[in-house]
Amino acid sequence: MVIFFVAPSLLLFSYSFWTASSFRIVPDFVLTNYLSSIQSLLFLKVTLNALLIGLVTATVSVLLSLPIAYYLTYVTRSKLIFYLILITWFSSYLVRIYAWRTLLGTNGLLNAALLQLGIISTPIEAFLFSPFAVGVTLVHIYLPFAVLMVISAMSEIKKELIEASRDLGTSPIGAFMRVVAPNAAQGLIGAFMLTFILAASDYVTPQMVGGSSGQTTGLLIADQFRKTGNWPLGAAQAFIMFALSILIYLIITALARASGLTRSRKSTTILTQDK
């Protein structure tokens, strides 16, 4: 972790205070990179777009992963669906993107099915190069990550606890909200944040299926490193996104505590002592 994560991150953080001139990095200590990024309307626009894409993808992925993980953990003993989820990782990332481009295109399967059913008379071009296409593709790509994390969280909850709550008269939804959700809350938050970070930082998928609506901060950062050679500005923008991700994590954690899904360490310690 120190060699491959901490050290590179500290180096990149130091770059964010330097300056660039004619594709040369000049060691310095200025706040210009951060100030220019915050004051840039383009950066604010694409950052908001990236956050929106990440939040929508993470929310949908976690919601879809809940019934899948519950079924695999408590209902069936078969590992077939679990293995099918793992097999999806054997397919190329780009192949899956191109597959959705084919499905959502004017000559794609979705338009063809709607035409055959008589629902539409002409192909709908809005399916592709739209926020809808970006969301569907990203959910397909990152759903397995959310499923595996939610399965890991639920596997630590004994089935007997759910059965006991049902015997006490709790409905299936009540048993999930009172037993499963509180005990798996940290795993759910972890699944949400992992999916959010991966989706919000993705710039390949929005480019290929999102069109003009798919520009994200990741693309701007990549351009600073690849095209303009302004590594300090790209580093500053990367750490702004890092700070926003931490802020979103703190907000979600606070909401989980306010709703009673999770408890603070202090209250958990007091409850344990009382027991």
Backbone as JSON, one array per atom type, in Angstrom:
{
  "sequence": "MVIFFVAPSLLLFSYSFWTASSFRIVPDFVLTNYLSSIQSLLFLKVTLNALLIGLVTATVSVLLSLPIAYYLTYVTRSKLIFYLILITWFSSYLVRIYAWRTLLGTNGLLNAALLQLGIISTPIEAFLFSPFAVGVTLVHIYLPFAVLMVISAMSEIKKELIEASRDLGTSPIGAFMRVVAPNAAQGLIGAFMLTFILAASDYVTPQMVGGSSGQTTGLLIADQFRKTGNWPLGAAQAFIMFALSILIYLIITALARASGLTRSRKSTTILTQDK",
  "N": [[0.82, -1.2, 0.0], [1.94, 1.22, 0.78], [3.99, 1.54, -1.12], [2.71, 1.33, -3.63], [0.44, 2.91, -3.46], [0.27, 4.99, -1.37], [2.75, 6.43, -1.6], [2.81, 7.17, -4.46], [0.47, 8.74, -4.44], [1.11, 10.84, -2.68], [3.19, 11.97, -4.15], [1.79, 12.8, -6.43], [0.11, 14.62, -5.21], [1.93, 16.58, -4.39], [2.7, 17.48, -6.9], [0.45, 18.89, -7.62], [0.73, 21.43, -6.65], [2.67, 22.53, -8.12], [3.94, 24.1, -11.16], [3.45, 24.23, -14.75], [5.25, 24.5, -17.75], [5.63, 24.79, -21.12], [5.44, 21.96, -21.53], [7.04, 21.18, -19.48], [7.6, 20.43, -16.08], [7.61, 22.56, -13.38], [9.03, 22.82, -10.3], [7.35, 24.21, -7.59], [5.37, 26.25, -5.32], [2.28, 26.89, -5.4], [-1.16, 27.97, -5.44], [-2.53, 28.14, -7.71], [-3.41, 26.18, -9.53], [-5.54, 24.87, -8.21], [-7.28, 27.04, -7.75], [-7.82, 27.98, -10.35], [-9.14, 25.77, -11.37], [-11.46, 25.56, -9.76], [-12.67, 27.95, -10.45], [-13.29, 27.58, -13.07], [-15.83, 27.29, -15.38], [-16.29, 25.18, -17.12], [-14.96, 23.04, -15.87], [-16.46, 22.84, -13.5], [-18.94, 22.15, -14.58], [-18.51, 19.65, -15.88], [-17.64, 18.21, -13.7], [-19.88, 18.18, -12.03], [-21.49, 16.68, -13.71], [-20.08, 14.26, -13.71], [-20.3, 13.54, -11.0], [-23.06, 13.21, -10.83], [-23.48, 11.08, -12.62], [-22.0, 9.11, -11.28], [-23.4, 8.92, -8.8], [-25.99, 8.1, -9.6], [-25.42, 5.67, -10.92], [-24.23, 4.2, -8.81], [-26.34, 4.11, -6.94], [-28.4, 2.71, -8.34], [-27.03, 0.32, -8.88], [-26.49, -0.74, -6.29], [-29.11, -1.05, -5.32], [-30.08, -2.96, -7.14], [-28.36, -5.03, -6.54], [-29.1, -5.89, -4.03], [-31.47, -7.73, -3.91], [-30.34, -9.8, -5.41], [-28.03, -10.54, -3.96], [-29.25, -11.25, -1.54], [-30.8, -13.45, -2.32], [-28.77, -15.24, -3.16], [-27.42, -15.58, -0.78], [-29.23, -16.41, 1.27], [-31.32, -17.95, 0.21], [-30.81, -19.83, -1.95], [-28.6, -22.64, -2.42], [-27.09, -23.11, -4.55], [-24.33, -22.3, -6.59], [-24.36, -21.32, -9.1], [-25.39, -18.88, -10.19], [-23.7, -17.11, -8.89], [-21.22, -17.82, -10.0], [-21.75, -17.14, -12.64], [-21.85, -14.39, -12.42], [-19.18, -13.87, -11.82], [-18.03, -14.73, -14.19], [-18.63, -12.71, -15.96], [-16.57, -10.91, -15.77], [-14.63, -11.9, -17.38], [-15.06, -11.03, -19.88], [-14.15, -8.45, -22.16], [-13.73, -5.05, -21.17], [-14.12, -2.99, -23.08], [-15.46, -4.44, -25.04], [-17.95, -4.9, -23.87], [-18.92, -2.31, -23.79], [-19.1, -1.68, -26.52], [-21.0, -3.58, -27.16], [-23.32, -2.58, -25.94], [-23.55, -0.26, -27.42], [-24.26, -1.35, -29.82], [-26.7, -2.57, -29.16], [-28.29, -0.39, -28.41], [-28.32, 1.26, -30.57], [-29.65, 2.82, -33.62], [-30.23, 0.78, -35.36], [-30.27, -1.27, -33.64], [-30.99, -3.96, -31.24], [-32.96, -3.17, -29.38], [-34.43, -1.05, -30.61], [-35.27, -2.49, -32.84], [-36.93, -4.43, -31.67], [-38.97, -2.82, -30.6], [-39.99, -1.74, -32.95], [-40.97, -4.05, -34.22], [-43.01, -4.73, -32.46], [-44.72, -2.72, -32.94], [-44.77, -0.45, -31.43], [-43.29, 1.82, -31.92], [-42.79, 3.84, -34.88], [-40.63, 4.72, -36.25], [-37.06, 4.35, -35.84], [-35.69, 5.11, -32.62], [-33.46, 7.57, -31.94], [-32.54, 8.61, -29.6], [-31.85, 6.76, -27.7], [-29.17, 5.99, -27.82], [-26.03, 7.68, -27.17], [-26.72, 9.29, -24.92], [-27.7, 10.27, -21.56], [-29.11, 8.1, -20.53], [-28.05, 5.87, -21.91], [-25.43, 5.93, -20.95], [-25.86, 5.45, -18.21], [-27.06, 2.84, -18.2], [-25.03, 1.27, -19.36], [-22.86, 1.63, -17.55], [-23.96, 0.6, -15.19], [-24.27, -2.06, -15.92], [-21.55, -2.74, -16.17], [-20.41, -2.29, -13.63], [-22.07, -3.46, -11.75], [-21.47, -6.19, -10.9], [-19.36, -5.74, -9.04], [-20.68, -4.42, -6.94], [-22.52, -6.42, -6.22], [-20.87, -8.52, -5.25], [-19.69, -7.3, -3.01], [-21.91, -6.77, -1.41], [-22.86, -9.35, -1.0], [-20.73, -10.32, 0.51], [-21.07, -8.77, 2.81], [-23.62, -9.58, 3.7], [-23.22, -12.27, 4.18], [-22.16, -12.5, 6.69], [-24.23, -12.32, 8.41], [-26.34, -14.22, 10.31], [-28.72, -16.6, 9.24], [-30.57, -17.44, 11.07], [-31.2, -15.25, 12.62], [-32.83, -13.7, 10.99], [-34.96, -15.47, 10.65], [-35.84, -15.59, 13.28], [-36.78, -13.0, 13.68], [-38.9, -13.04, 11.91], [-40.5, -14.95, 13.12], [-41.32, -13.51, 15.29], [-43.22, -11.91, 14.27], [-42.55, -10.03, 12.37], [-42.66, -8.52, 9.14], [-41.46, -9.63, 5.86], [-40.14, -7.44, 4.62], [-39.82, -5.83, 6.85], [-38.13, -7.46, 8.38], [-35.87, -7.37, 6.81], [-35.22, -4.62, 6.95], [-34.84, -4.27, 9.69], [-33.06, -6.2, 10.54], [-31.25, -7.24, 8.53], [-30.37, -4.94, 6.98], [-29.3, -3.04, 8.99], [-27.12, -4.54, 10.03], [-25.64, -5.07, 7.79], [-24.94, -2.63, 6.91], [-22.47, -1.22, 6.75], [-21.18, -2.67, 4.75], [-22.93, -2.16, 2.64], [-22.62, 0.59, 2.34], [-19.94, 0.59, 1.64], [-20.06, -0.81, -0.81], [-21.6, 1.0, -2.28], [-19.89, 3.27, -2.32], [-17.59, 2.28, -3.62], [-18.63, 1.6, -6.15], [-19.55, 4.12, -6.89], [-17.15, 5.65, -7.03], [-15.74, 4.3, -9.07], [-17.52, 4.64, -11.25], [-17.88, 7.44, -11.39], [-15.31, 8.28, -12.01], [-14.88, 7.14, -14.42], [-14.18, 7.61, -17.82], [-14.17, 6.61, -20.33], [-16.47, 5.1, -21.04], [-18.61, 7.15, -20.89], [-17.73, 8.76, -23.02], [-18.01, 7.07, -25.25], [-20.65, 6.19, -25.37], [-22.15, 8.28, -24.5], [-21.95, 10.68, -25.86], [-22.1, 14.2, -26.38], [-23.09, 14.69, -23.86], [-21.62, 13.17, -22.22], [-19.22, 14.03, -21.15], [-16.8, 14.06, -18.66], [-15.1, 14.65, -15.49], [-12.93, 12.96, -15.35], [-12.13, 12.73, -18.0], [-11.2, 15.31, -18.53], [-9.04, 15.41, -16.75], [-7.45, 13.34, -17.76], [-6.81, 14.44, -20.25], [-5.21, 16.57, -19.48], [-2.91, 15.29, -18.68], [-2.2, 13.76, -20.92], [-2.46, 15.27, -23.35], [-2.11, 18.16, -23.08], [0.02, 18.25, -21.36], [0.05, 19.34, -18.85], [0.63, 18.44, -16.01], [0.53, 19.31, -13.26], [-1.95, 20.77, -13.12], [-3.76, 18.77, -13.81], [-3.3, 17.02, -11.67], [-4.22, 18.6, -9.52], [-6.95, 18.79, -10.16], [-7.62, 16.12, -9.93], [-7.33, 15.7, -7.17], [-9.26, 17.4, -6.22], [-11.56, 16.04, -7.01], [-11.12, 13.8, -5.42], [-11.44, 14.9, -2.86], [-14.15, 15.62, -3.02], [-15.28, 13.08, -3.21], [-14.7, 12.05, -0.66], [-16.26, 13.82, 0.82], [-18.85, 13.11, -0.03], [-18.91, 10.5, 0.97], [-18.84, 11.04, 3.73], [-21.27, 12.38, 4.01], [-23.11, 10.35, 3.3], [-22.56, 8.48, 5.31], [-23.32, 9.98, 7.55], [-26.06, 10.27, 7.02], [-26.82, 7.6, 7.19], [-26.37, 7.09, 9.88], [-28.15, 8.92, 11.01], [-30.56, 7.85, 10.19], [-30.6, 5.56, 11.63], [-29.5, 3.21, 10.69], [-26.81, 2.68, 11.02], [-24.55, 2.79, 13.82], [-22.71, 5.05, 15.87], [-19.27, 4.65, 16.95], [-19.03, 5.15, 19.66], [-21.63, 4.87, 20.74], [-22.02, 2.2, 20.07], [-20.1, 0.95, 21.68], [-21.05, 1.59, 24.25], [-23.51, 0.22, 24.17], [-22.59, -2.42, 23.99], [-21.25, -2.69, 26.44], [-23.42, -2.43, 28.16], [-24.79, -4.75, 27.56]],
  "CA": [[0.0, 0.0, 0.0], [2.83, 2.4, 0.84], [4.76, 1.67, -2.36], [1.89, 1.45, -4.83], [-0.69, 3.83, -3.3], [0.57, 6.17, -0.56], [3.85, 7.21, -2.2], [2.37, 7.85, -5.69], [-0.53, 9.76, -4.13], [1.82, 11.99, -2.13], [3.91, 12.6, -5.25], [0.81, 13.49, -7.25], [-0.36, 15.76, -4.43], [2.95, 17.63, -4.48], [2.63, 18.01, -8.26], [-0.7, 19.8, -7.76], [1.14, 22.78, -6.25], [3.73, 22.99, -9.03], [3.47, 24.73, -12.4], [3.91, 23.6, -15.99], [5.63, 25.46, -18.79], [6.16, 24.14, -22.33], [5.52, 20.52, -21.27], [8.01, 20.94, -18.42], [7.05, 20.66, -14.75], [8.48, 23.46, -12.62], [8.75, 22.73, -8.86], [6.93, 25.5, -7.04], [4.29, 26.08, -4.36], [1.24, 27.86, -5.73], [-2.53, 27.46, -5.39], [-3.14, 28.53, -8.98], [-4.09, 25.04, -10.16], [-6.81, 24.66, -7.53], [-8.14, 28.21, -7.95], [-8.27, 28.01, -11.74], [-10.09, 24.67, -11.57], [-12.72, 25.91, -9.11], [-13.26, 29.09, -11.15], [-13.59, 27.2, -14.45], [-17.21, 26.81, -15.57], [-16.22, 23.87, -17.77], [-14.61, 22.04, -14.85], [-17.61, 22.68, -12.61], [-20.0, 21.48, -15.31], [-18.19, 18.23, -16.09], [-17.55, 17.58, -12.38], [-21.26, 17.93, -11.64], [-21.95, 15.57, -14.54], [-19.42, 13.04, -13.23], [-20.9, 13.19, -9.71], [-24.42, 12.72, -11.1], [-23.33, 9.75, -13.21], [-21.56, 8.21, -10.22], [-24.46, 8.71, -7.81], [-27.07, 7.31, -10.21], [-24.91, 4.31, -11.14], [-24.05, 3.54, -7.52], [-27.65, 3.87, -6.34], [-29.07, 1.63, -9.07], [-26.26, -0.92, -8.71], [-26.7, -1.27, -4.94], [-30.51, -1.5, -5.23], [-30.21, -4.21, -7.89], [-27.55, -6.07, -5.92], [-29.71, -6.36, -2.79], [-32.2, -9.0, -4.07], [-29.44, -10.85, -5.91], [-27.2, -10.99, -2.83], [-30.13, -11.91, -0.57], [-31.14, -14.77, -2.87], [-27.59, -16.11, -3.15], [-26.95, -15.81, 0.59], [-30.19, -17.03, 2.18], [-32.36, -18.76, -0.44], [-30.29, -20.96, -2.71], [-27.25, -23.13, -2.14], [-26.4, -23.23, -5.83], [-23.35, -21.25, -6.86], [-24.38, -21.06, -10.53], [-25.53, -17.44, -10.45], [-22.48, -16.47, -8.41], [-20.19, -18.06, -11.01], [-22.1, -16.36, -13.83], [-21.43, -13.02, -12.12], [-17.72, -13.81, -11.95], [-17.67, -14.93, -15.59], [-18.75, -11.45, -16.7], [-15.28, -10.21, -15.76], [-13.76, -12.45, -18.41], [-15.3, -10.28, -21.12], [-13.42, -7.19, -22.2], [-14.43, -3.82, -20.81], [-14.52, -2.31, -24.32], [-16.44, -5.27, -25.74], [-19.25, -4.66, -23.26], [-19.36, -0.98, -24.22], [-19.53, -1.8, -27.92], [-22.23, -4.37, -27.18], [-24.44, -1.68, -25.65], [-23.7, 0.63, -28.58], [-25.01, -2.1, -30.84], [-28.06, -2.8, -28.69], [-29.05, 0.86, -28.28], [-28.26, 2.02, -31.82], [-30.9, 2.9, -34.41], [-30.46, -0.55, -35.94], [-30.01, -2.21, -32.57], [-32.02, -4.91, -30.81], [-34.06, -2.49, -28.69], [-35.27, -0.4, -31.62], [-35.88, -3.53, -33.68], [-38.03, -5.04, -30.92], [-40.07, -1.85, -30.52], [-40.59, -1.65, -34.28], [-41.72, -5.28, -34.45], [-44.21, -4.7, -31.62], [-45.55, -1.62, -33.4], [-44.81, 0.64, -30.44], [-42.75, 3.0, -32.6], [-42.81, 3.73, -36.34], [-39.26, 4.99, -36.71], [-36.09, 4.1, -34.77], [-35.44, 6.2, -31.67], [-32.03, 7.86, -31.87], [-32.2, 9.13, -28.27], [-31.35, 5.69, -26.83], [-27.71, 6.05, -27.81], [-25.46, 9.01, -26.94], [-27.61, 9.94, -23.98], [-27.45, 9.85, -20.17], [-29.68, 6.76, -20.34], [-27.08, 4.9, -22.4], [-24.3, 5.93, -20.02], [-26.28, 4.79, -16.98], [-27.27, 1.41, -18.42], [-23.73, 0.63, -19.6], [-22.06, 1.64, -16.33], [-24.57, -0.34, -14.25], [-23.89, -3.4, -16.39], [-20.12, -2.98, -15.95], [-20.01, -2.23, -12.22], [-22.99, -4.21, -10.88], [-20.82, -7.32, -10.21], [-18.6, -5.26, -7.88], [-21.63, -4.18, -5.86], [-23.09, -7.7, -5.79], [-19.89, -9.26, -4.45], [-19.51, -6.64, -1.72], [-23.13, -6.96, -0.62], [-22.84, -10.77, -0.59], [-19.76, -10.43, 1.6], [-21.66, -8.18, 4.02], [-24.75, -10.39, 4.17], [-22.79, -13.6, 4.6], [-21.81, -12.46, 8.1], [-25.48, -12.26, 9.18], [-26.91, -15.56, 10.38], [-30.1, -16.74, 8.77], [-31.43, -17.64, 12.23], [-31.66, -13.95, 13.1], [-33.95, -13.31, 10.14], [-36.07, -16.36, 10.98], [-36.35, -15.2, 14.6], [-37.58, -11.78, 13.52], [-40.14, -13.42, 11.24], [-41.32, -15.64, 14.12], [-41.85, -12.49, 16.19], [-44.29, -11.19, 13.59], [-42.06, -9.0, 11.44], [-42.85, -8.82, 7.73], [-40.18, -9.81, 5.17], [-39.49, -6.14, 4.46], [-39.41, -5.4, 8.19], [-36.97, -8.25, 8.78], [-34.71, -6.85, 6.08], [-34.88, -3.29, 7.43], [-34.44, -4.28, 11.1], [-32.01, -7.17, 10.82], [-30.21, -7.31, 7.48], [-29.82, -3.63, 6.62], [-28.39, -2.46, 9.98], [-25.9, -5.33, 10.2], [-24.86, -5.03, 6.54], [-24.88, -1.22, 6.48], [-21.11, -0.84, 6.36], [-20.93, -3.28, 3.45], [-23.73, -1.45, 1.64], [-21.95, 1.87, 2.1], [-18.72, 0.28, 0.9], [-20.44, -1.13, -2.19], [-22.03, 2.24, -2.91], [-18.75, 4.15, -2.57], [-16.73, 1.67, -4.64], [-19.3, 1.77, -7.45], [-19.57, 5.55, -7.18], [-15.81, 6.1, -7.44], [-15.43, 3.73, -10.38], [-18.38, 5.22, -12.28], [-17.62, 8.88, -11.51], [-14.0, 8.49, -12.6], [-14.85, 6.53, -15.75], [-14.32, 8.58, -18.9], [-14.25, 5.89, -21.6], [-17.89, 4.81, -21.32], [-19.37, 8.35, -21.27], [-17.32, 9.22, -24.35], [-18.4, 6.17, -26.33], [-22.11, 6.04, -25.48], [-22.81, 9.44, -23.96], [-21.9, 11.82, -26.75], [-21.77, 15.48, -25.77], [-23.52, 14.67, -22.47], [-20.8, 12.22, -21.48], [-17.93, 14.56, -20.72], [-16.64, 13.97, -17.21], [-13.84, 15.17, -14.96], [-11.87, 12.03, -15.7], [-11.64, 13.06, -19.33], [-10.39, 16.52, -18.41], [-7.78, 15.06, -16.08], [-6.64, 12.56, -18.7], [-6.31, 15.35, -21.28], [-4.13, 17.37, -18.91], [-1.7, 14.46, -18.63], [-1.85, 13.19, -22.23], [-2.45, 16.21, -24.48], [-1.52, 19.48, -22.79], [1.24, 18.1, -20.58], [-0.06, 20.12, -17.62], [0.43, 17.5, -14.92], [0.08, 19.96, -12.01], [-3.38, 21.08, -13.17], [-4.46, 17.49, -13.75], [-3.2, 16.52, -10.29], [-5.12, 19.4, -8.69], [-8.33, 18.38, -10.46], [-7.8, 14.77, -9.37], [-7.51, 15.79, -5.72], [-10.57, 18.0, -5.98], [-12.5, 14.91, -7.08], [-10.86, 12.98, -4.23], [-12.07, 15.59, -1.74], [-15.6, 15.5, -3.2], [-15.64, 11.7, -2.88], [-14.69, 11.96, 0.8], [-17.43, 14.56, 1.3], [-20.03, 12.27, -0.27], [-18.85, 9.4, 1.93], [-19.23, 11.57, 5.04], [-22.71, 12.66, 3.96], [-23.84, 9.07, 3.32], [-22.39, 7.93, 6.65], [-24.15, 10.77, 8.46], [-27.46, 9.91, 6.76], [-27.04, 6.25, 7.71], [-26.47, 7.19, 11.34], [-29.38, 9.64, 11.34], [-31.7, 6.96, 9.95], [-30.52, 4.44, 12.55], [-28.93, 2.01, 10.07], [-25.51, 2.44, 11.65], [-24.34, 3.48, 15.07], [-21.36, 5.54, 16.08], [-18.46, 3.74, 17.76], [-19.29, 5.42, 21.06], [-22.89, 4.24, 21.12], [-21.82, 0.75, 19.99], [-19.34, 0.56, 22.85], [-21.96, 1.68, 25.39], [-24.47, -0.88, 24.05], [-21.87, -3.65, 24.28], [-21.02, -2.71, 27.87], [-24.69, -2.68, 28.81], [-25.09, -6.18, 27.43]],
  "C": [[0.86, 1.26, 0.0], [3.51, 2.62, -0.5], [3.85, 2.0, -3.54], [0.71, 2.41, -4.68], [-0.28, 5.11, -2.58], [1.63, 7.04, -1.22], [3.44, 7.88, -3.5], [1.36, 8.95, -5.43], [0.13, 11.01, -3.56], [2.59, 12.72, -3.22], [2.96, 13.39, -6.14], [0.27, 14.72, -6.52], [0.65, 16.9, -4.47], [2.97, 18.26, -5.86], [1.53, 19.07, -8.38], [-0.37, 21.23, -7.36], [2.25, 23.34, -7.15], [3.1, 23.67, -10.25], [4.05, 24.0, -13.6], [4.17, 24.68, -17.03], [6.27, 24.71, -19.94], [6.43, 22.66, -22.1], [6.62, 20.2, -20.26], [7.37, 21.29, -17.08], [8.07, 21.46, -13.94], [8.12, 23.33, -11.14], [8.45, 24.11, -8.27], [5.91, 25.22, -5.94], [3.29, 27.19, -4.58], [-0.11, 27.16, -5.62], [-3.27, 27.73, -6.69], [-3.94, 27.4, -9.61], [-5.46, 24.78, -9.53], [-7.78, 25.81, -7.8], [-8.69, 28.26, -9.37], [-9.29, 26.92, -12.03], [-11.45, 25.03, -10.98], [-13.44, 27.04, -9.85], [-13.64, 28.77, -12.59], [-15.01, 26.66, -14.55], [-17.23, 25.44, -16.22], [-15.92, 22.78, -16.75], [-15.78, 21.78, -13.91], [-18.72, 21.9, -13.28], [-19.72, 19.99, -15.44], [-18.06, 17.51, -14.75], [-18.95, 17.26, -11.85], [-21.83, 16.75, -12.42], [-21.36, 14.25, -14.07], [-20.03, 12.59, -11.9], [-22.3, 12.61, -9.91], [-24.38, 11.31, -11.67], [-22.95, 8.74, -12.12], [-22.65, 7.9, -9.22], [-25.58, 7.84, -8.36], [-26.63, 5.86, -10.39], [-24.78, 3.55, -9.83], [-25.39, 3.19, -6.88], [-28.36, 2.69, -7.01], [-28.35, 0.3, -8.86], [-26.5, -1.55, -7.34], [-28.13, -1.79, -4.79], [-30.71, -2.82, -5.97], [-29.44, -5.35, -7.22], [-28.2, -6.64, -4.66], [-30.51, -7.66, -2.98], [-31.31, -10.14, -4.57], [-28.62, -11.42, -4.77], [-28.04, -11.73, -1.8], [-30.48, -13.32, -1.04], [-29.95, -15.72, -2.79], [-27.14, -16.46, -1.74], [-27.92, -16.66, 1.4], [-31.16, -18.0, 1.52], [-31.79, -20.0, -1.1], [-28.89, -21.37, -2.25], [-26.44, -23.28, -3.41], [-25.48, -22.03, -6.05], [-23.36, -20.82, -8.33], [-24.45, -19.57, -10.84], [-24.29, -16.7, -10.01], [-21.35, -16.62, -9.43], [-20.47, -17.28, -12.29], [-21.71, -14.89, -13.64], [-19.92, -12.88, -12.3], [-17.29, -13.94, -13.41], [-17.75, -13.63, -16.38], [-17.45, -10.69, -16.75], [-14.31, -10.75, -16.8], [-13.96, -11.74, -19.75], [-14.61, -8.93, -21.03], [-14.31, -6.01, -21.85], [-14.96, -3.12, -22.06], [-15.56, -3.12, -25.1], [-17.83, -5.03, -25.19], [-19.8, -3.29, -23.66], [-19.87, -1.03, -25.65], [-20.81, -2.62, -28.04], [-23.44, -3.48, -26.91], [-24.63, -0.65, -26.75], [-24.51, -0.05, -29.67], [-26.47, -2.28, -30.43], [-28.91, -1.53, -28.73], [-29.04, 1.69, -29.56], [-29.58, 2.01, -32.57], [-31.24, 1.57, -35.06], [-30.28, -1.66, -34.9], [-31.22, -3.06, -32.19], [-33.21, -4.2, -30.18], [-34.99, -1.81, -29.67], [-35.98, -1.42, -32.5], [-37.07, -4.17, -32.97], [-39.23, -4.1, -30.84], [-40.76, -1.67, -31.87], [-41.46, -2.87, -34.58], [-43.03, -5.29, -33.66], [-45.16, -3.58, -32.03], [-45.65, -0.46, -32.43], [-44.29, 1.94, -31.05], [-42.79, 2.75, -34.1], [-41.45, 3.98, -36.96], [-38.3, 4.75, -35.55], [-35.86, 5.34, -33.91], [-33.93, 6.41, -31.54], [-31.58, 8.26, -30.48], [-31.68, 8.04, -27.33], [-29.83, 5.76, -26.7], [-27.25, 7.5, -27.7], [-26.38, 9.86, -26.08], [-27.22, 9.52, -22.56], [-28.0, 8.46, -19.87], [-28.69, 5.68, -20.76], [-25.88, 4.79, -21.46], [-24.66, 5.16, -18.75], [-26.42, 3.29, -17.14], [-25.93, 0.69, -18.58], [-22.9, 0.55, -18.33], [-22.64, 0.69, -15.28], [-24.22, -1.76, -14.63], [-22.44, -3.72, -16.06], [-19.8, -3.12, -14.46], [-20.97, -2.94, -11.26], [-22.31, -5.4, -10.21], [-20.01, -6.9, -8.99], [-19.53, -5.07, -6.69], [-22.2, -5.48, -5.33], [-22.12, -8.44, -4.88], [-19.7, -8.63, -3.08], [-20.73, -6.82, -0.83], [-23.24, -8.41, -0.16], [-21.9, -10.95, 0.59], [-20.33, -9.87, 2.9], [-22.78, -9.04, 4.58], [-24.32, -11.76, 4.69], [-22.41, -13.66, 6.08], [-23.04, -12.42, 9.0], [-26.13, -13.64, 9.16], [-28.37, -15.56, 9.96], [-31.07, -16.88, 9.94], [-31.97, -16.32, 12.78], [-32.86, -13.47, 12.3], [-35.17, -14.15, 10.46], [-36.68, -15.99, 12.33], [-37.22, -13.95, 14.5], [-38.9, -12.08, 12.83], [-41.08, -14.13, 12.23], [-41.96, -14.65, 15.09], [-42.88, -11.6, 15.51], [-43.84, -10.11, 12.64], [-42.28, -9.45, 10.0], [-41.49, -9.05, 7.06], [-39.42, -8.5, 4.98], [-39.0, -5.63, 5.81], [-38.2, -6.15, 8.68], [-35.71, -7.75, 8.07], [-34.27, -5.51, 6.67], [-34.35, -3.32, 8.86], [-33.27, -5.21, 11.4], [-30.88, -7.09, 9.79], [-29.55, -5.95, 7.25], [-28.9, -3.05, 7.69], [-27.07, -3.22, 10.1], [-25.02, -5.33, 8.95], [-24.64, -3.6, 6.06], [-23.49, -0.81, 6.02], [-20.74, -1.43, 4.99], [-21.7, -2.59, 2.34], [-23.09, -0.1, 1.3], [-20.67, 1.65, 1.3], [-19.0, -0.04, -0.56], [-20.85, 0.12, -2.94], [-20.83, 3.11, -3.27], [-17.81, 3.59, -3.63], [-17.33, 1.87, -6.02], [-19.31, 3.23, -7.86], [-18.22, 6.03, -7.71], [-15.45, 5.58, -8.82], [-16.23, 4.39, -11.5], [-18.08, 6.7, -12.49], [-16.29, 9.17, -12.17], [-13.88, 7.89, -14.0], [-15.05, 7.6, -16.82], [-14.4, 7.92, -20.27], [-15.71, 5.65, -21.97], [-18.69, 6.05, -21.67], [-19.0, 8.89, -22.65], [-17.96, 8.39, -25.45], [-19.91, 6.02, -26.47], [-22.86, 7.27, -24.99], [-22.83, 10.65, -24.86], [-21.49, 13.09, -26.03], [-22.16, 15.53, -24.3], [-22.63, 13.79, -21.61], [-19.46, 12.74, -21.02], [-17.86, 14.59, -19.21], [-15.28, 14.53, -16.8], [-12.67, 14.26, -15.32], [-11.28, 12.31, -17.06], [-10.77, 14.31, -19.3], [-9.03, 16.22, -17.79], [-6.87, 14.29, -17.03], [-6.04, 13.46, -19.78], [-5.16, 16.21, -20.75], [-2.81, 16.59, -18.89], [-1.25, 14.04, -20.03], [-1.62, 14.25, -23.3], [-1.71, 17.51, -24.17], [-0.23, 19.39, -21.99], [1.22, 18.88, -19.28], [-0.38, 19.19, -16.46], [-0.01, 18.16, -13.62], [-1.41, 20.27, -12.0], [-4.2, 19.8, -13.11], [-4.43, 16.89, -12.35], [-4.14, 17.27, -9.36], [-6.57, 18.99, -8.92], [-8.62, 16.99, -9.9], [-8.05, 14.84, -7.87], [-8.77, 16.55, -5.35], [-11.64, 16.92, -6.02], [-12.35, 14.0, -5.88], [-11.55, 13.59, -3.01], [-13.6, 15.49, -1.82], [-16.08, 14.08, -2.86], [-15.68, 11.49, -1.37], [-15.91, 12.66, 1.39], [-18.7, 13.74, 1.12], [-20.07, 11.1, 0.69], [-19.29, 9.87, 3.32], [-20.72, 11.86, 5.1], [-23.52, 11.37, 4.06], [-23.74, 8.43, 4.7], [-23.25, 8.66, 7.66], [-25.63, 10.44, 8.27], [-27.77, 8.52, 7.3], [-27.17, 6.27, 9.23], [-27.76, 7.88, 11.75], [-30.61, 8.76, 11.17], [-31.68, 5.74, 10.87], [-29.94, 3.18, 11.96], [-27.58, 1.66, 10.67], [-25.44, 3.23, 12.94], [-22.91, 3.98, 15.12], [-20.61, 4.56, 16.97], [-18.75, 3.91, 19.24], [-20.57, 4.73, 21.52], [-22.8, 2.73, 21.06], [-21.1, 0.22, 21.21], [-20.22, 0.56, 24.09], [-22.96, 0.53, 25.39], [-23.83, -2.21, 24.41], [-21.63, -3.77, 25.78], [-22.3, -3.01, 28.63], [-25.07, -4.15, 28.74], [-24.24, -7.01, 28.36]]
}
